[in-house]
mmCIF file of C-alpha atoms in Angstrom:
data_model
loop_
_atom_site.group_PDB
_atom_site.id
_atom_site.type_symbol
_atom_site.label_atom_id
_atom_site.label_comp_id
_atom_site.label_asym_id
_atom_site.label_seq_id
_atom_site.Cartn_x
_atom_site.Cartn_y
_atom_site.Cartn_z
ATOM 1 C CA MET A 283 -0.110 -0.191 0.008
ATOM 2 C CA THR A 284 1.313 3.236 -0.877
ATOM 3 C CA PRO A 285 1.338 6.099 1.604
ATOM 4 C CA THR A 286 -1.120 8.880 1.412
ATOM 5 C CA LEU A 287 0.323 12.379 1.988
ATOM 6 C CA TYR A 288 -2.320 15.093 2.742
ATOM 7 C CA SER A 289 -0.638 18.389 1.761
ATOM 8 C CA PHE A 290 -1.278 22.140 0.839
ATOM 9 C CA ARG A 291 1.023 23.499 -1.641
ATOM 10 C CA ARG A 292 1.778 26.808 0.039
ATOM 11 C CA CYS A 293 1.863 25.528 3.749
ATOM 12 C CA PRO A 294 5.669 25.801 4.873
ATOM 13 C CA TYR A 295 4.753 22.679 7.096
ATOM 14 C CA ALA A 296 3.685 20.738 4.317
ATOM 15 C CA MET A 297 6.830 21.930 2.052
ATOM 16 C CA ARG A 298 9.370 20.543 4.483
ATOM 17 C CA ALA A 299 7.287 16.895 4.525
ATOM 18 C CA ARG A 300 7.620 16.879 0.607
ATOM 19 C CA LEU A 301 11.215 17.823 0.362
ATOM 20 C CA ALA A 302 12.204 15.159 2.819
ATOM 21 C CA ILE A 303 10.072 12.814 0.800
ATOM 22 C CA ALA A 304 11.351 13.551 -2.282
ATOM 23 C CA SER A 305 15.101 13.443 -0.874
ATOM 24 C CA ALA A 306 14.449 9.817 0.301
ATOM 25 C CA GLY A 307 12.761 8.772 -3.155
ATOM 26 C CA ILE A 308 9.970 7.510 -1.475
ATOM 27 C CA THR A 309 6.614 7.480 -3.425
ATOM 28 C CA VAL A 310 3.403 8.658 -1.735
ATOM 29 C CA GLU A 311 -0.391 9.295 -2.980
ATOM 30 C CA LEU A 312 -0.503 13.156 -2.692
ATOM 31 C CA ARG A 313 -3.882 14.328 -1.939
ATOM 32 C CA GLU A 314 -3.756 18.375 -2.303
ATOM 33 C CA ILE A 315 -6.062 19.947 0.580
ATOM 34 C CA VAL A 316 -8.182 23.077 0.100
ATOM 35 C CA LEU A 317 -7.814 24.537 3.971
ATOM 36 C CA ARG A 318 -11.409 26.663 3.861
ATOM 37 C CA ASP A 319 -13.109 23.181 2.320
ATOM 38 C CA LYS A 320 -11.377 20.070 4.114
ATOM 39 C CA ALA A 321 -12.073 16.662 2.666
ATOM 40 C CA PRO A 322 -14.014 14.725 4.960
ATOM 41 C CA GLU A 323 -11.383 11.536 4.588
ATOM 42 C CA PHE A 324 -8.708 14.053 5.805
ATOM 43 C CA ILE A 325 -10.429 15.037 9.102
ATOM 44 C CA ALA A 326 -11.264 11.344 9.598
ATOM 45 C CA ALA A 327 -7.388 10.526 9.100
ATOM 46 C CA SER A 328 -6.516 13.454 11.404
ATOM 47 C CA PRO A 329 -8.865 15.287 13.755
ATOM 48 C CA LYS A 330 -6.520 17.975 14.273
ATOM 49 C CA ALA A 331 -7.100 18.688 10.244
ATOM 50 C CA THR A 332 -3.884 20.570 9.899
ATOM 51 C CA VAL A 333 -1.364 19.672 6.908
ATOM 52 C CA PRO A 334 0.566 17.791 6.478
ATOM 53 C CA VAL A 335 -0.609 14.388 7.562
ATOM 54 C CA LEU A 336 0.920 10.995 6.248
ATOM 55 C CA VAL A 337 -1.169 7.768 6.351
ATOM 56 C CA THR A 338 0.893 4.602 6.125
ATOM 57 C CA PRO A 339 -0.165 1.075 6.421
ATOM 58 C CA THR A 340 0.812 1.069 10.023
ATOM 59 C CA GLN A 341 0.629 4.336 11.212
ATOM 60 C CA THR A 342 -0.704 8.045 10.990
ATOM 61 C CA ILE A 343 1.842 10.722 11.213
ATOM 62 C CA GLU A 344 0.717 14.241 12.049
ATOM 63 C CA GLU A 345 3.846 16.441 12.485
ATOM 64 C CA SER A 346 6.118 17.745 9.488
ATOM 65 C CA LEU A 347 9.307 17.263 11.344
ATOM 66 C CA ASP A 348 8.234 13.325 12.326
ATOM 67 C CA ILE A 349 7.156 12.726 8.539
ATOM 68 C CA MET A 350 10.809 13.942 7.450
ATOM 69 C CA HIS A 351 12.344 11.752 9.887
ATOM 70 C CA TRP A 352 10.129 8.719 8.809
ATOM 71 C CA ALA A 353 11.204 9.331 5.545
ATOM 72 C CA LEU A 354 14.788 9.684 5.738
ATOM 73 C CA ALA A 355 14.846 7.015 8.378
ATOM 74 C CA GLN A 356 14.210 4.727 5.280
ATOM 75 C CA ASN A 357 16.362 6.298 3.186
ATOM 76 C CA ASP A 358 18.778 8.986 3.314
ATOM 77 C CA PRO A 359 21.000 9.400 -0.096
ATOM 78 C CA GLU A 360 21.970 12.980 0.393
ATOM 79 C CA GLY A 361 23.007 13.157 4.270
ATOM 80 C CA TRP A 362 20.278 14.907 5.558
ATOM 81 C CA LEU A 363 20.719 13.468 8.932
ATOM 82 C CA GLU A 364 24.077 13.812 9.523
ATOM 83 C CA ASN A 365 24.413 16.580 12.646
ATOM 84 C CA PRO A 366 21.214 18.252 12.192
ATOM 85 C CA ASP A 367 20.946 21.214 14.551
ATOM 86 C CA HIS A 368 17.657 20.342 16.634
ATOM 87 C CA ASP A 369 18.056 23.248 18.562
ATOM 88 C CA LEU A 370 17.927 25.841 15.902
ATOM 89 C CA ILE A 371 14.820 24.012 14.451
ATOM 90 C CA THR A 372 13.216 23.998 17.619
ATOM 91 C CA GLN A 373 13.903 28.042 17.749
ATOM 92 C CA ALA A 374 12.606 28.056 14.110
ATOM 93 C CA ASP A 375 9.186 26.193 14.847
ATOM 94 C CA GLY A 376 8.852 28.257 18.146
ATOM 95 C CA PRO A 377 9.898 31.800 18.784
ATOM 96 C CA PHE A 378 10.548 32.581 14.932
ATOM 97 C CA LYS A 379 7.204 31.206 13.398
ATOM 98 C CA ASP A 380 5.326 32.918 16.248
ATOM 99 C CA ALA A 381 7.000 36.305 15.366
ATOM 100 C CA LEU A 382 6.300 35.465 11.764
ATOM 101 C CA ASP A 383 2.687 34.674 12.211
ATOM 102 C CA ARG A 384 2.519 37.974 14.270
ATOM 103 C CA THR A 385 3.998 40.129 11.458
ATOM 104 C CA LYS A 386 2.245 38.542 8.475
ATOM 105 C CA TYR A 387 -1.059 38.361 10.194
ATOM 106 C CA ALA A 388 -1.046 41.276 12.798
ATOM 107 C CA THR A 389 -4.819 41.944 12.809
ATOM 108 C CA ARG A 390 -5.518 38.277 14.047
ATOM 109 C CA PHE A 391 -3.721 38.959 17.246
ATOM 110 C CA GLU A 392 -5.265 41.586 19.242
ATOM 111 C CA ASP A 393 -1.989 42.234 21.150
ATOM 112 C CA ALA A 394 0.038 42.350 18.003
ATOM 113 C CA ASP A 395 2.882 44.944 16.866
ATOM 114 C CA PRO A 396 3.890 44.035 13.753
ATOM 115 C CA GLU A 397 7.018 46.113 14.102
ATOM 116 C CA VAL A 398 8.227 44.450 17.333
ATOM 117 C CA GLU A 399 7.460 41.223 16.225
ATOM 118 C CA ARG A 400 9.351 41.738 12.908
ATOM 119 C CA GLN A 401 12.323 42.625 15.326
ATOM 120 C CA LYS A 402 11.967 39.243 17.174
ATOM 121 C CA ALA A 403 12.024 37.406 13.871
ATOM 122 C CA ASN A 404 15.145 39.368 12.654
ATOM 123 C CA ALA A 405 16.852 38.390 16.262
ATOM 124 C CA PHE A 406 16.585 34.875 15.435
ATOM 125 C CA LEU A 407 17.374 35.065 11.849
ATOM 126 C CA SER A 408 20.674 37.210 12.859
ATOM 127 C CA GLN A 409 22.209 34.097 14.262
ATOM 128 C CA ILE A 410 21.795 32.185 10.955
ATOM 129 C CA PRO A 411 24.900 33.697 8.652
ATOM 130 C CA ALA A 412 27.719 32.818 11.231
ATOM 131 C CA ARG A 413 26.489 29.090 10.729
ATOM 132 C CA LEU A 414 26.620 29.273 6.827
ATOM 133 C CA SER A 415 29.018 27.232 5.220
ATOM 134 C CA PRO A 416 27.196 27.993 2.642
ATOM 135 C CA ASN A 417 24.535 25.823 3.902
ATOM 136 C CA LEU A 418 23.789 25.094 7.729
ATOM 137 C CA GLY A 419 24.613 21.714 6.946
ATOM 138 C CA GLY A 420 27.839 22.533 5.141
ATOM 139 C CA ALA A 421 28.633 22.284 1.494
ATOM 140 C CA ASN A 422 25.219 20.734 0.755
ATOM 141 C CA PRO A 423 21.882 21.248 2.357
ATOM 142 C CA ASN A 424 20.627 18.969 5.331
ATOM 143 C CA LEU A 425 17.658 18.568 7.609
ATOM 144 C CA THR A 426 18.288 21.718 9.350
ATOM 145 C CA ASP A 427 18.372 23.880 6.224
ATOM 146 C CA MET A 428 15.196 22.073 4.814
ATOM 147 C CA ALA A 429 13.350 22.491 8.214
ATOM 148 C CA ILE A 430 14.004 26.176 8.368
ATOM 149 C CA LEU A 431 14.057 27.469 4.814
ATOM 150 C CA PRO A 432 10.499 27.256 4.030
ATOM 151 C CA PHE A 433 9.921 29.454 7.143
ATOM 152 C CA VAL A 434 12.299 31.764 5.771
ATOM 153 C CA ARG A 435 10.865 31.989 2.544
ATOM 154 C CA GLN A 436 7.233 32.943 4.264
ATOM 155 C CA PHE A 437 9.010 35.573 6.146
ATOM 156 C CA ALA A 438 10.969 37.135 3.383
ATOM 157 C CA ASN A 439 7.932 37.274 1.161
ATOM 158 C CA ILE A 440 6.035 39.518 3.553
ATOM 159 C CA ASP A 441 8.323 42.043 2.344
ATOM 160 C CA ARG A 442 11.187 40.910 0.092
ATOM 161 C CA PRO A 443 12.955 44.471 -0.362
ATOM 162 C CA ARG A 444 13.038 44.794 3.321
ATOM 163 C CA PHE A 445 14.334 41.330 3.985
ATOM 164 C CA ASN A 446 16.877 41.746 1.512
ATOM 165 C CA ALA A 447 18.257 45.049 3.257
ATOM 166 C CA ASP A 448 18.015 43.599 6.648
ATOM 167 C CA HIS A 449 19.666 40.049 5.590
ATOM 168 C CA PRO A 450 21.961 40.477 2.979
ATOM 169 C CA LYS A 451 23.909 37.441 3.793
ATOM 170 C CA LEU A 452 20.812 35.553 3.999
ATOM 171 C CA VAL A 453 19.679 36.028 0.359
ATOM 172 C CA PRO A 454 22.484 33.695 -1.381
ATOM 173 C CA TRP A 455 21.044 30.760 0.732
ATOM 174 C CA LEU A 456 17.519 31.514 0.215
ATOM 175 C CA ASP A 457 17.871 32.236 -3.267
ATOM 176 C CA ALA A 458 19.683 29.103 -3.951
ATOM 177 C CA PHE A 459 16.793 26.967 -2.303
ATOM 178 C CA LEU A 460 14.206 28.999 -4.203
ATOM 179 C CA THR A 461 16.018 28.319 -7.485
ATOM 180 C CA SER A 462 16.712 24.853 -6.838
ATOM 181 C CA ASP A 463 15.147 21.945 -8.920
ATOM 182 C CA ARG A 464 14.078 20.119 -5.592
ATOM 183 C CA PHE A 465 11.989 23.035 -4.641
ATOM 184 C CA GLN A 466 10.667 23.958 -8.079
ATOM 185 C CA ALA A 467 9.770 20.089 -7.980
ATOM 186 C CA ILE A 468 7.870 20.049 -4.791
ATOM 187 C CA MET A 469 5.825 23.199 -5.801
ATOM 188 C CA ASP A 470 3.914 21.673 -8.773
ATOM 189 C CA LYS A 471 0.395 22.693 -8.745
ATOM 190 C CA TYR A 472 -2.291 20.029 -7.989
ATOM 191 C CA PRO A 473 -6.020 20.054 -8.197
ATOM 192 C CA LYS A 474 -7.978 19.619 -5.124
ATOM 193 C CA TRP A 475 -8.340 16.283 -4.082
ATOM 194 C CA GLU A 476 -11.722 14.467 -3.823
ATOM 195 C CA ALA A 477 -12.660 10.841 -3.282
ATOM 196 C CA GLY A 478 -12.995 8.935 -6.520
ATOM 197 C CA HIS A 479 -10.161 11.097 -8.196
ATOM 198 C CA PRO A 480 -7.247 9.339 -9.975
ATOM 199 C CA ALA A 481 -4.426 8.721 -7.476
ATOM 200 C CA THR A 482 -1.574 11.547 -7.715
ATOM 201 C CA HIS A 483 1.606 10.219 -7.222
ATOM 202 C CA PHE A 484 4.678 12.209 -5.533
ATOM 203 C CA PRO A 485 7.355 12.983 -6.535
ATOM 204 C CA LYS A 486 6.897 12.732 -10.446
ATOM 205 C CA SER A 487 8.283 10.118 -11.992
#
């Protein structure tokens, strides 16, 4: 049985799950979810109803990092699991993502000052340049890069000229990711999945 990945193209959590699955060379059935009209099969598989969710013959994995580790534990041809910086990933998933959301979606938070939140996000980003050589994983990206870059992309897209001015040393790292064949391949567009649709396999052969 082919594992099923419930995904949403623009979600950074789903992006990093797809990145790891593609790196591992594992084929899954991709089901593109529309967040405002979630398929009942998706909600049945995971009541939390947030992407990504991976359903295998033996388990349901509901967290993106767990999906990354699941895929790479089976096959890690690019060495993504060699010396990942779990502390930096935890910071990215916690304080940085919180500040990102409060910058981008300030009107959703009653007490959010987007400029204050931007500075919190910048504080996290400012520690990254010293760790790049030219990636966090060294010569080639590893789990740390691929777990964090989708969120850096999301933050940069709030105001790309300002990001470039504030973080010039991060621009080559981010742009190398955005222009990579791997990123382009995981960003293919898929129609909304509904029961009865032909299976869509990811990555494409």
